[in-house]
mmCIF file of C-alpha atoms in Angstrom:
data_model
loop_
_atom_site.group_PDB
_atom_site.id
_atom_site.type_symbol
_atom_site.label_atom_id
_atom_site.label_comp_id
_atom_site.label_asym_id
_atom_site.label_seq_id
_atom_site.Cartn_x
_atom_site.Cartn_y
_atom_site.Cartn_z
ATOM 1 C CA MET K 408 0.048 -0.234 -0.118
ATOM 2 C CA ILE K 409 1.405 3.366 -0.907
ATOM 3 C CA GLN K 410 1.805 5.914 2.017
ATOM 4 C CA ARG K 411 -0.318 9.151 1.166
ATOM 5 C CA ILE K 412 0.735 12.211 2.695
ATOM 6 C CA PRO K 413 -2.338 14.285 4.515
ATOM 7 C CA ALA K 414 -1.163 17.701 3.235
ATOM 8 C CA TYR K 415 0.695 18.639 0.007
ATOM 9 C CA PRO K 416 4.138 19.791 1.733
ATOM 10 C CA ASP K 417 5.747 22.966 0.779
ATOM 11 C CA ARG K 418 9.006 21.267 -0.180
ATOM 12 C CA LEU K 419 9.012 17.587 -2.003
ATOM 13 C CA ARG K 420 11.948 15.222 -0.677
ATOM 14 C CA ILE K 421 12.806 12.925 -3.479
ATOM 15 C CA ALA K 422 14.972 10.088 -3.531
ATOM 16 C CA LEU K 423 17.079 9.443 -6.804
ATOM 17 C CA LEU K 424 18.141 5.577 -6.982
ATOM 18 C CA ILE K 425 19.594 5.818 -10.384
ATOM 19 C CA LEU K 426 22.844 4.991 -11.912
ATOM 20 C CA ASN K 427 24.883 8.375 -12.287
ATOM 21 C CA GLU K 428 28.201 6.917 -14.053
ATOM 22 C CA SER K 429 26.587 6.740 -17.403
ATOM 23 C CA HIS K 430 25.363 9.023 -20.110
ATOM 24 C CA TRP K 431 22.145 7.659 -20.350
ATOM 25 C CA SER K 432 21.367 7.817 -16.441
ATOM 26 C CA ARG K 433 22.920 11.426 -16.010
ATOM 27 C CA SER K 434 20.550 12.552 -19.049
ATOM 28 C CA ILE K 435 17.451 11.320 -17.033
ATOM 29 C CA LEU K 436 18.831 13.051 -13.925
ATOM 30 C CA ASP K 437 19.173 15.922 -16.010
ATOM 31 C CA GLY K 438 15.276 15.846 -16.883
ATOM 32 C CA VAL K 439 14.306 15.473 -13.190
ATOM 33 C CA ALA K 440 16.224 18.460 -12.553
ATOM 34 C CA ARG K 441 14.792 20.488 -15.326
ATOM 35 C CA TYR K 442 11.274 19.580 -13.968
ATOM 36 C CA ALA K 443 12.390 20.562 -10.414
ATOM 37 C CA LEU K 444 13.677 23.749 -11.347
ATOM 38 C CA GLU K 445 10.697 24.731 -13.522
ATOM 39 C CA HIS K 446 8.341 23.850 -10.546
ATOM 40 C CA GLY K 447 10.697 24.564 -7.749
ATOM 41 C CA ASN K 448 10.795 23.195 -3.906
ATOM 42 C CA TRP K 449 12.261 19.818 -4.579
ATOM 43 C CA ASP K 450 14.946 18.378 -2.394
ATOM 44 C CA PHE K 451 16.905 15.278 -3.523
ATOM 45 C CA TRP K 452 18.536 12.478 -1.973
ATOM 46 C CA MET K 453 20.895 10.427 -3.798
ATOM 47 C CA HIS K 454 24.527 9.139 -3.677
ATOM 48 C CA PRO K 455 27.255 8.684 -6.662
ATOM 49 C CA ARG K 456 26.686 5.168 -7.988
ATOM 50 C CA GLY K 457 28.164 2.924 -10.737
ATOM 51 C CA ILE K 458 26.632 -0.456 -12.052
ATOM 52 C CA GLY K 459 28.442 -2.474 -9.639
ATOM 53 C CA ALA K 460 27.397 -0.726 -6.607
ATOM 54 C CA PRO K 461 24.246 -2.301 -5.159
ATOM 55 C CA PRO K 462 21.692 0.531 -4.390
ATOM 56 C CA THR K 463 19.338 0.682 -1.226
ATOM 57 C CA LEU K 464 17.013 3.336 0.499
ATOM 58 C CA PRO K 465 18.125 3.718 3.965
ATOM 59 C CA ASP K 466 15.592 2.019 6.406
ATOM 60 C CA ASP K 467 15.186 5.527 8.280
ATOM 61 C CA TRP K 468 15.205 8.091 5.157
ATOM 62 C CA ARG K 469 11.978 10.055 5.205
ATOM 63 C CA GLY K 470 10.556 11.691 2.377
ATOM 64 C CA HIS K 471 7.854 11.904 -0.204
ATOM 65 C CA GLY K 472 8.686 9.909 -3.268
ATOM 66 C CA VAL K 473 11.199 7.799 -5.188
ATOM 67 C CA ILE K 474 12.514 7.823 -8.922
ATOM 68 C CA SER K 475 14.613 4.422 -9.406
ATOM 69 C CA ARG K 476 16.126 2.349 -11.737
ATOM 70 C CA ILE K 477 14.712 -0.990 -10.108
ATOM 71 C CA SER K 478 17.044 -3.632 -11.638
ATOM 72 C CA ASN K 479 16.790 -6.389 -8.969
ATOM 73 C CA GLU K 480 14.722 -7.835 -6.043
ATOM 74 C CA SER K 481 16.681 -6.502 -3.203
ATOM 75 C CA LEU K 482 16.434 -2.956 -4.232
ATOM 76 C CA ARG K 483 12.441 -3.242 -4.987
ATOM 77 C CA GLN K 484 12.294 -4.716 -1.444
ATOM 78 C CA SER K 485 14.130 -1.896 -0.018
ATOM 79 C CA ILE K 486 11.665 0.783 -1.895
ATOM 80 C CA ALA K 487 8.702 -1.197 -0.977
ATOM 81 C CA GLN K 488 8.785 -0.876 2.587
ATOM 82 C CA HIS K 489 8.807 2.911 2.451
ATOM 83 C CA GLN K 490 5.265 2.534 0.921
ATOM 84 C CA LEU K 491 6.091 5.926 -0.980
ATOM 85 C CA PRO K 492 5.029 6.829 -4.433
ATOM 86 C CA THR K 493 7.634 5.413 -7.042
ATOM 87 C CA ILE K 494 8.398 5.848 -10.594
ATOM 88 C CA ASN K 495 10.690 3.139 -12.246
ATOM 89 C CA VAL K 496 12.777 4.181 -15.166
ATOM 90 C CA SER K 497 14.215 0.946 -15.804
ATOM 91 C CA TRP K 498 13.896 -1.510 -18.749
ATOM 92 C CA HIS K 499 14.261 -4.179 -16.298
ATOM 93 C CA GLY K 500 11.220 -5.891 -14.936
ATOM 94 C CA VAL K 501 7.447 -5.030 -15.691
ATOM 95 C CA HIS K 502 5.251 -2.295 -15.187
ATOM 96 C CA SER K 503 2.877 -2.318 -12.099
ATOM 97 C CA ARG K 504 0.723 0.225 -10.526
ATOM 98 C CA ARG K 505 2.946 -0.174 -7.670
ATOM 99 C CA PHE K 506 5.851 0.444 -9.412
ATOM 100 C CA PRO K 507 4.958 2.385 -12.662
ATOM 101 C CA LYS K 508 7.483 2.735 -15.508
ATOM 102 C CA VAL K 509 8.350 5.973 -17.344
ATOM 103 C CA ILE K 510 10.709 4.705 -20.086
ATOM 104 C CA ALA K 511 12.293 5.419 -23.532
ATOM 105 C CA ASP K 512 10.202 3.189 -26.017
ATOM 106 C CA PRO K 513 12.486 0.111 -26.603
ATOM 107 C CA SER K 514 10.214 -1.424 -29.386
ATOM 108 C CA GLY K 515 10.012 2.134 -30.772
ATOM 109 C CA GLY K 516 13.855 2.232 -30.988
ATOM 110 C CA GLY K 517 14.175 -1.172 -32.308
ATOM 111 C CA LYS K 518 11.904 -0.264 -35.014
ATOM 112 C CA ILE K 519 13.292 2.859 -36.366
ATOM 113 C CA ALA K 520 16.831 1.248 -36.269
ATOM 114 C CA GLY K 521 15.400 -1.587 -38.630
ATOM 115 C CA GLU K 522 13.856 0.867 -40.769
ATOM 116 C CA PHE K 523 16.899 3.221 -40.775
ATOM 117 C CA PHE K 524 19.044 0.390 -42.500
ATOM 118 C CA VAL K 525 15.974 -0.832 -44.877
ATOM 119 C CA GLN K 526 15.672 2.691 -46.135
ATOM 120 C CA ARG K 527 19.313 2.595 -46.784
ATOM 121 C CA GLY K 528 19.146 -0.289 -48.858
ATOM 122 C CA PHE K 529 20.977 -2.852 -46.934
ATOM 123 C CA GLU K 530 19.817 -6.452 -47.115
ATOM 124 C CA ASN K 531 21.885 -7.641 -44.382
ATOM 125 C CA ILE K 532 21.462 -6.418 -41.062
ATOM 126 C CA GLY K 533 23.129 -7.688 -37.676
ATOM 127 C CA TYR K 534 22.180 -7.323 -33.966
ATOM 128 C CA ILE K 535 24.193 -7.273 -30.846
ATOM 129 C CA GLY K 536 21.848 -7.154 -27.697
ATOM 130 C CA PRO K 537 22.599 -6.423 -24.050
ATOM 131 C CA PRO K 538 25.545 -8.070 -22.252
ATOM 132 C CA LEU K 539 24.307 -11.372 -20.526
ATOM 133 C CA CYS K 540 25.032 -9.424 -17.161
ATOM 134 C CA TYR K 541 22.399 -6.828 -17.631
ATOM 135 C CA SER K 542 19.599 -9.450 -17.734
ATOM 136 C CA TYR K 543 17.523 -7.547 -19.852
ATOM 137 C CA GLN K 544 14.462 -8.899 -21.705
ATOM 138 C CA ASP K 545 15.191 -7.348 -24.817
ATOM 139 C CA GLN K 546 12.455 -5.711 -26.430
ATOM 140 C CA VAL K 547 14.785 -4.098 -29.186
ATOM 141 C CA LEU K 548 15.486 -7.275 -30.885
ATOM 142 C CA PRO K 549 11.992 -8.154 -32.271
ATOM 143 C CA GLU K 550 11.347 -5.036 -33.700
ATOM 144 C CA VAL K 551 14.489 -4.729 -35.442
ATOM 145 C CA VAL K 552 14.280 -8.422 -36.662
ATOM 146 C CA LYS K 553 10.462 -7.604 -37.884
ATOM 147 C CA SER K 554 11.403 -4.221 -39.570
ATOM 148 C CA ALA K 555 14.242 -5.904 -41.418
ATOM 149 C CA GLU K 556 12.761 -9.297 -42.408
ATOM 150 C CA GLY K 557 9.415 -7.515 -43.360
ATOM 151 C CA ALA K 558 11.180 -5.597 -46.049
ATOM 152 C CA GLY K 559 13.127 -8.962 -47.290
ATOM 153 C CA CYS K 560 16.113 -8.272 -45.276
ATOM 154 C CA ARG K 561 18.337 -11.099 -43.695
ATOM 155 C CA THR K 562 19.212 -10.719 -39.902
ATOM 156 C CA TYR K 563 21.856 -12.003 -38.067
ATOM 157 C CA GLN K 564 22.181 -11.962 -34.141
ATOM 158 C CA PHE K 565 25.207 -12.055 -32.086
ATOM 159 C CA ALA K 566 25.327 -14.800 -29.658
ATOM 160 C CA PRO K 567 27.711 -14.205 -26.753
ATOM 161 C CA ASP K 568 29.698 -17.049 -24.807
ATOM 162 C CA PRO K 569 27.700 -17.877 -21.560
ATOM 163 C CA ALA K 570 30.826 -19.713 -20.572
ATOM 164 C CA ALA K 571 33.232 -16.741 -20.793
ATOM 165 C CA PRO K 572 34.773 -15.647 -17.608
ATOM 166 C CA GLN K 573 32.504 -12.692 -17.564
ATOM 167 C CA PRO K 574 29.677 -12.101 -20.159
ATOM 168 C CA ASP K 575 30.695 -8.680 -21.225
ATOM 169 C CA PHE K 576 32.959 -7.544 -23.978
ATOM 170 C CA ASP K 577 36.496 -7.721 -22.377
ATOM 171 C CA PHE K 578 36.133 -11.310 -22.632
ATOM 172 C CA GLN K 579 34.147 -11.917 -25.969
ATOM 173 C CA ARG K 580 36.651 -10.218 -28.337
ATOM 174 C CA THR K 581 37.545 -13.251 -30.357
ATOM 175 C CA ARG K 582 33.917 -14.423 -30.817
ATOM 176 C CA LEU K 583 33.165 -10.797 -31.617
ATOM 177 C CA VAL K 584 35.790 -10.968 -34.497
ATOM 178 C CA GLU K 585 34.592 -14.218 -35.715
ATOM 179 C CA TRP K 586 30.853 -12.977 -35.974
ATOM 180 C CA VAL K 587 32.053 -9.942 -37.695
ATOM 181 C CA ARG K 588 34.214 -11.833 -40.335
ATOM 182 C CA SER K 589 31.116 -14.214 -40.887
ATOM 183 C CA LEU K 590 28.897 -11.661 -41.845
ATOM 184 C CA PRO K 591 28.059 -11.025 -45.421
ATOM 185 C CA LYS K 592 28.911 -7.316 -46.707
ATOM 186 C CA PRO K 593 27.799 -4.809 -46.843
ATOM 187 C CA VAL K 594 25.974 -5.170 -43.558
ATOM 188 C CA GLY K 595 24.452 -2.664 -41.188
ATOM 189 C CA ILE K 596 24.543 -3.526 -37.363
ATOM 190 C CA VAL K 597 22.667 -2.243 -34.721
ATOM 191 C CA ALA K 598 24.437 -2.600 -31.215
ATOM 192 C CA TRP K 599 22.622 -2.291 -27.802
ATOM 193 C CA ASN K 600 24.977 0.755 -26.845
ATOM 194 C CA THR K 601 27.929 2.737 -27.589
ATOM 195 C CA ILE K 602 30.543 0.661 -26.062
ATOM 196 C CA GLN K 603 29.588 -2.266 -28.027
ATOM 197 C CA ALA K 604 29.542 -0.120 -31.370
ATOM 198 C CA ARG K 605 33.067 0.993 -30.623
ATOM 199 C CA GLU K 606 34.193 -2.781 -30.174
ATOM 200 C CA ILE K 607 32.941 -3.293 -33.530
ATOM 201 C CA ILE K 608 34.934 -0.384 -35.090
ATOM 202 C CA LEU K 609 37.860 -1.428 -33.450
ATOM 203 C CA THR K 610 37.379 -5.235 -34.553
ATOM 204 C CA CYS K 611 36.597 -3.773 -37.815
ATOM 205 C CA GLY K 612 39.802 -1.682 -38.150
ATOM 206 C CA ALA K 613 41.889 -4.435 -37.265
ATOM 207 C CA GLU K 614 40.513 -6.812 -39.430
ATOM 208 C CA GLY K 615 40.849 -4.418 -42.527
ATOM 209 C CA ILE K 616 37.054 -4.024 -42.877
ATOM 210 C CA ASN K 617 35.744 -0.679 -44.173
ATOM 211 C CA VAL K 618 33.290 1.418 -41.586
ATOM 212 C CA PRO K 619 30.926 2.515 -42.698
ATOM 213 C CA ASN K 620 31.172 1.269 -46.436
ATOM 214 C CA ASP K 621 31.215 -2.501 -45.575
ATOM 215 C CA VAL K 622 30.075 -2.326 -42.107
ATOM 216 C CA ALA K 623 27.912 0.394 -40.657
ATOM 217 C CA ILE K 624 26.942 0.884 -37.153
ATOM 218 C CA LEU K 625 24.177 2.141 -35.337
ATOM 219 C CA ALA K 626 23.963 2.368 -31.404
ATOM 220 C CA VAL K 627 20.706 1.997 -29.550
ATOM 221 C CA GLU K 628 21.729 4.463 -27.002
ATOM 222 C CA ASP K 629 24.264 7.440 -27.273
ATOM 223 C CA ASP K 630 27.412 8.123 -25.243
ATOM 224 C CA PRO K 631 29.344 10.945 -26.229
ATOM 225 C CA LEU K 632 32.526 10.519 -24.609
ATOM 226 C CA VAL K 633 32.771 6.948 -25.653
ATOM 227 C CA SER K 634 31.955 7.961 -29.227
ATOM 228 C CA LYS K 635 34.669 10.482 -28.747
ATOM 229 C CA LEU K 636 37.201 7.817 -28.112
ATOM 230 C CA SER K 637 36.219 5.885 -30.999
ATOM 231 C CA PRO K 638 38.152 6.046 -33.974
ATOM 232 C CA ILE K 639 35.135 6.824 -35.889
ATOM 233 C CA PRO K 640 32.015 8.655 -34.392
ATOM 234 C CA ILE K 641 29.019 6.549 -33.806
ATOM 235 C CA SER K 642 25.627 7.008 -35.135
ATOM 236 C CA TYR K 643 22.737 6.696 -32.502
ATOM 237 C CA ILE K 644 19.089 6.859 -31.796
ATOM 238 C CA GLU K 645 17.754 10.060 -30.073
ATOM 239 C CA GLN K 646 16.084 8.223 -27.566
ATOM 240 C CA ARG K 647 15.157 11.637 -25.592
ATOM 241 C CA VAL K 648 16.344 10.185 -22.524
ATOM 242 C CA GLU K 649 16.290 13.551 -20.712
ATOM 243 C CA GLN K 650 12.586 13.808 -21.474
ATOM 244 C CA VAL K 651 12.071 10.189 -19.590
ATOM 245 C CA GLY K 652 13.634 11.959 -16.321
ATOM 246 C CA TYR K 653 11.320 14.937 -17.035
ATOM 247 C CA GLU K 654 8.173 12.922 -17.463
ATOM 248 C CA ALA K 655 9.000 10.738 -14.686
ATOM 249 C CA ALA K 656 9.282 13.437 -12.046
ATOM 250 C CA LYS K 657 5.897 14.943 -13.753
ATOM 251 C CA GLU K 658 4.169 11.642 -12.967
ATOM 252 C CA LEU K 659 5.615 11.189 -9.522
ATOM 253 C CA GLN K 660 4.473 14.755 -8.390
ATOM 254 C CA ARG K 661 0.699 13.919 -9.917
ATOM 255 C CA ILE K 662 0.921 10.811 -7.924
ATOM 256 C CA ILE K 663 2.168 12.648 -4.549
ATOM 257 C CA GLY K 664 -0.861 14.863 -5.130
ATOM 258 C CA GLY K 665 -3.429 11.933 -5.092
ATOM 259 C CA GLY K 666 -3.627 10.859 -8.723
ATOM 260 C CA GLU K 667 -3.538 7.082 -9.346
ATOM 261 C CA PRO K 668 -0.922 5.232 -11.104
ATOM 262 C CA SER K 669 -1.536 4.508 -14.856
ATOM 263 C CA ASP K 670 -2.181 0.966 -16.009
ATOM 264 C CA ASP K 671 0.109 1.021 -18.723
ATOM 265 C CA PRO K 672 3.715 2.197 -18.813
ATOM 266 C CA ILE K 673 4.570 5.778 -20.322
ATOM 267 C CA LEU K 674 6.594 5.392 -23.234
ATOM 268 C CA ILE K 675 8.981 8.222 -24.583
ATOM 269 C CA ALA K 676 8.815 7.606 -28.357
ATOM 270 C CA PRO K 677 12.234 8.106 -30.225
ATOM 271 C CA GLU K 678 12.987 10.872 -32.164
ATOM 272 C CA GLY K 679 14.993 9.462 -35.053
ATOM 273 C CA ILE K 680 18.329 8.682 -35.900
ATOM 274 C CA VAL K 681 21.418 11.163 -35.094
ATOM 275 C CA GLU K 682 23.903 10.192 -38.150
ATOM 276 C CA LYS K 683 27.370 10.314 -37.548
ATOM 277 C CA ALA K 684 30.431 8.907 -39.653
ATOM 278 C CA SER K 685 29.835 5.225 -38.667
ATOM 279 C CA THR K 686 26.526 5.081 -40.945
ATOM 280 C CA ASN K 687 27.424 7.867 -43.226
ATOM 281 C CA THR K 688 27.202 6.018 -46.302
ATOM 282 C CA VAL K 689 24.678 4.874 -49.064
ATOM 283 C CA PHE K 690 24.717 1.526 -50.003
ATOM 284 C CA ALA K 691 23.311 1.235 -53.538
ATOM 285 C CA SER K 692 24.182 -0.967 -56.347
ATOM 286 C CA ASP K 693 23.220 2.091 -58.592
ATOM 287 C CA ALA K 694 26.365 4.089 -59.284
ATOM 288 C CA LEU K 695 23.856 7.403 -60.447
ATOM 289 C CA VAL K 696 22.131 7.120 -56.897
ATOM 290 C CA ARG K 697 25.529 7.113 -55.022
ATOM 291 C CA GLN K 698 26.367 10.376 -56.958
ATOM 292 C CA ALA K 699 23.110 11.889 -56.330
ATOM 293 C CA VAL K 700 23.349 11.521 -52.691
ATOM 294 C CA GLN K 701 26.823 12.922 -52.559
ATOM 295 C CA PHE K 702 25.985 15.784 -54.430
ATOM 296 C CA ILE K 703 23.038 16.382 -51.887
ATOM 297 C CA GLN K 704 25.389 16.015 -49.120
ATOM 298 C CA ARG K 705 27.788 18.296 -50.562
ATOM 299 C CA ASN K 706 25.478 20.865 -51.168
ATOM 300 C CA SER K 707 23.332 20.212 -47.921
ATOM 301 C CA ASP K 708 23.638 24.231 -46.990
ATOM 302 C CA ILE K 709 22.197 25.477 -50.121
ATOM 303 C CA ALA K 710 18.806 25.404 -51.353
ATOM 304 C CA ILE K 711 19.313 22.848 -54.163
ATOM 305 C CA THR K 712 16.134 21.296 -56.313
ATOM 306 C CA VAL K 713 15.581 18.011 -58.053
ATOM 307 C CA SER K 714 16.264 20.072 -61.031
ATOM 308 C CA ASP K 715 19.845 21.017 -59.845
ATOM 309 C CA LEU K 716 20.344 17.027 -59.466
ATOM 310 C CA THR K 717 19.360 16.259 -63.029
ATOM 311 C CA ARG K 718 21.330 18.789 -64.607
ATOM 312 C CA HIS K 719 24.300 17.825 -62.569
ATOM 313 C CA LEU K 720 23.851 14.113 -63.517
ATOM 314 C CA ASP K 721 22.600 14.764 -67.153
ATOM 315 C CA VAL K 722 19.823 12.526 -66.405
ATOM 316 C CA SER K 723 15.809 12.645 -66.893
ATOM 317 C CA ARG K 724 13.593 13.551 -63.889
ATOM 318 C CA ARG K 725 11.889 10.548 -64.362
ATOM 319 C CA SER K 726 14.701 7.974 -64.611
ATOM 320 C CA LEU K 727 16.206 9.605 -61.587
ATOM 321 C CA GLU K 728 13.014 9.308 -59.634
ATOM 322 C CA GLU K 729 12.525 5.562 -60.582
ATOM 323 C CA ARG K 730 16.219 4.579 -59.419
ATOM 324 C CA PHE K 731 15.760 6.311 -56.407
ATOM 325 C CA ARG K 732 12.471 4.716 -55.714
ATOM 326 C CA LYS K 733 14.117 1.207 -56.333
ATOM 327 C CA VAL K 734 17.092 1.514 -54.364
ATOM 328 C CA LEU K 735 16.163 3.848 -51.499
ATOM 329 C CA LYS K 736 12.538 3.470 -51.310
ATOM 330 C CA ARG K 737 12.226 7.372 -51.468
ATOM 331 C CA SER K 738 12.585 10.070 -53.818
ATOM 332 C CA PRO K 739 15.209 12.603 -54.691
ATOM 333 C CA ALA K 740 13.006 15.265 -53.303
ATOM 334 C CA GLU K 741 12.913 13.282 -50.045
ATOM 335 C CA GLU K 742 16.421 12.954 -49.857
ATOM 336 C CA ILE K 743 17.043 16.535 -50.161
ATOM 337 C CA ARG K 744 14.438 17.515 -47.362
ATOM 338 C CA MET K 745 15.732 14.940 -44.955
ATOM 339 C CA THR K 746 19.676 16.197 -45.326
ATOM 340 C CA ARG K 747 18.631 19.500 -44.928
ATOM 341 C CA LEU K 748 16.650 18.794 -41.657
ATOM 342 C CA ASN K 749 19.693 16.713 -40.451
ATOM 343 C CA VAL K 750 21.945 19.905 -41.001
ATOM 344 C CA LEU K 751 19.334 22.233 -38.828
ATOM 345 C CA LYS K 752 19.285 19.704 -36.292
ATOM 346 C CA ALA K 753 22.979 19.644 -36.116
ATOM 347 C CA HIS K 754 23.146 23.281 -35.975
ATOM 348 C CA LEU K 755 20.424 23.566 -32.851
ATOM 349 C CA ARG K 756 22.277 20.454 -31.156
ATOM 350 C CA GLN K 757 25.858 21.455 -31.320
ATOM 351 C CA THR K 758 25.605 25.628 -31.756
ATOM 352 C CA GLY K 759 24.342 28.635 -29.647
ATOM 353 C CA GLN K 760 23.545 30.317 -32.886
ATOM 354 C CA THR K 761 20.319 32.398 -33.188
ATOM 355 C CA LEU K 762 17.722 30.855 -35.638
ATOM 356 C CA ALA K 763 18.601 33.818 -37.878
ATOM 357 C CA GLU K 764 22.113 32.774 -38.143
ATOM 358 C CA ILE K 765 21.183 29.309 -38.596
ATOM 359 C CA SER K 766 18.718 29.733 -41.462
ATOM 360 C CA GLN K 767 21.026 31.683 -43.208
ATOM 361 C CA GLN K 768 23.899 29.041 -42.856
ATOM 362 C CA ALA K 769 21.542 26.211 -43.755
ATOM 363 C CA GLY K 770 20.789 28.455 -46.981
ATOM 364 C CA PHE K 771 17.110 29.520 -46.186
ATOM 365 C CA SER K 772 15.799 32.651 -47.530
ATOM 366 C CA CYS K 773 14.877 33.853 -44.551
ATOM 367 C CA GLU K 774 14.143 32.781 -41.024
ATOM 368 C CA ASN K 775 10.392 32.160 -41.563
ATOM 369 C CA ALA K 776 11.126 30.040 -44.361
ATOM 370 C CA MET K 777 13.491 27.665 -42.393
ATOM 371 C CA LEU K 778 10.661 27.877 -39.233
ATOM 372 C CA ARG K 779 8.018 26.587 -41.453
ATOM 373 C CA PHE K 780 10.295 24.146 -43.163
ATOM 374 C CA PHE K 781 11.317 22.704 -39.609
ATOM 375 C CA LYS K 782 7.862 22.539 -38.151
ATOM 376 C CA ARG K 783 6.565 20.822 -41.334
ATOM 377 C CA MET K 784 9.153 18.111 -41.067
ATOM 378 C CA THR K 785 9.062 17.491 -37.394
ATOM 379 C CA GLY K 786 6.046 18.891 -35.869
ATOM 380 C CA MET K 787 7.702 20.942 -33.669
ATOM 381 C CA THR K 788 9.598 24.434 -33.689
ATOM 382 C CA PRO K 789 13.562 24.615 -33.543
ATOM 383 C CA GLY K 790 13.038 26.321 -30.199
ATOM 384 C CA GLU K 791 11.076 23.444 -29.003
ATOM 385 C CA PHE K 792 13.446 20.882 -30.670
ATOM 386 C CA ARG K 793 16.610 22.997 -29.024
ATOM 387 C CA ARG K 794 15.128 22.817 -25.285
ATOM 388 C CA ASN K 795 14.442 18.889 -25.869
ATOM 389 C CA HIS K 796 18.567 18.719 -26.579
ATOM 390 C CA PRO K 797 20.261 20.835 -23.768
ATOM 391 C CA GLN K 798 22.787 18.455 -22.882
ATOM 392 C CA ASP K 799 24.204 18.695 -26.499
ATOM 393 C CA LEU K 800 25.295 22.220 -26.290
ATOM 394 C CA LEU K 801 26.908 21.479 -22.834
ATOM 395 C CA ASP K 802 28.731 18.617 -24.381
ATOM 396 C CA ASN K 803 29.938 20.524 -27.248
ATOM 397 C CA ALA K 804 31.068 23.395 -25.042
ATOM 398 C CA SER K 805 33.269 21.547 -22.758
#
């Protein structure tokens, strides 16, 4: 039974039992902090903690609610004895009214990852799931397979050795090398995290396998530091993890105020793919399509049209349209729009430039034209997009 407070307090005392050594977890904490800053009067209890440190809530702690990564039964019991409203932000376990979940949508991430490689024209798609020591029920893999095989692609899953001294990648390198060697090329690989993605890139480098042309790599989550330490920056799914923390805090405050826990988890849908060098290729058997995409990328800061493409390539518009549809499953105009959108998102994430400055650098006739384009493509304003990515600016300023 959840303990209900008799009167809403002037200040909320909230326990944060969340890993704080990883970028994912720190992003959740960023979202919690943003909500608390906007609404005021929140005090937090927390301790620095890595994945190897077992968390518990002290028996004598007194507060009003808990936000936790509930990853094991001992932690669940430790929190349960306090009978406080609790939000679970972990993919571990199942949603319940006692421990309702607010999480990034894992199935949505798998779907968008599979579709990304399908749209790029890959016929072979590999997958490396969570390390065995994480004990996750993998909800990403089924959607990757469904998206890939539904489009006629072949899928290949890495199988770690459960008899290894430890089931992480320090003890799986030989097996990983053999798996990467065995994959038909070119292949797009979806990796559970950035650490695994970096291991694949290192493996490919040692084996003389070209990244991204032979092996393209996409991480389910992002860790900017690990990506910087990689020989090649790593593409990832924008999971909106900071928004997970924000919505978790919002839901906790609603329950503390007397609201009933939801019957279903609150799932934060992924935003899309943030593309870095690890997937920056277009696999296509059609050389003309490759040349067209390269021209679009070289001129991503200019308002080019399909007519510019046809003149540059000396090909008819109808022929170009047909070949794009056959190879990439989209039109040249869609490719131009998506490339320009990615340029805008990069400016918004990574710089503090004004919208007027960004619109000029991205080749728009005026700021209003850029605003209309961005809203039409994403459903949000550039300002809203930037507010959802405050950490990106911090990372690039450090």
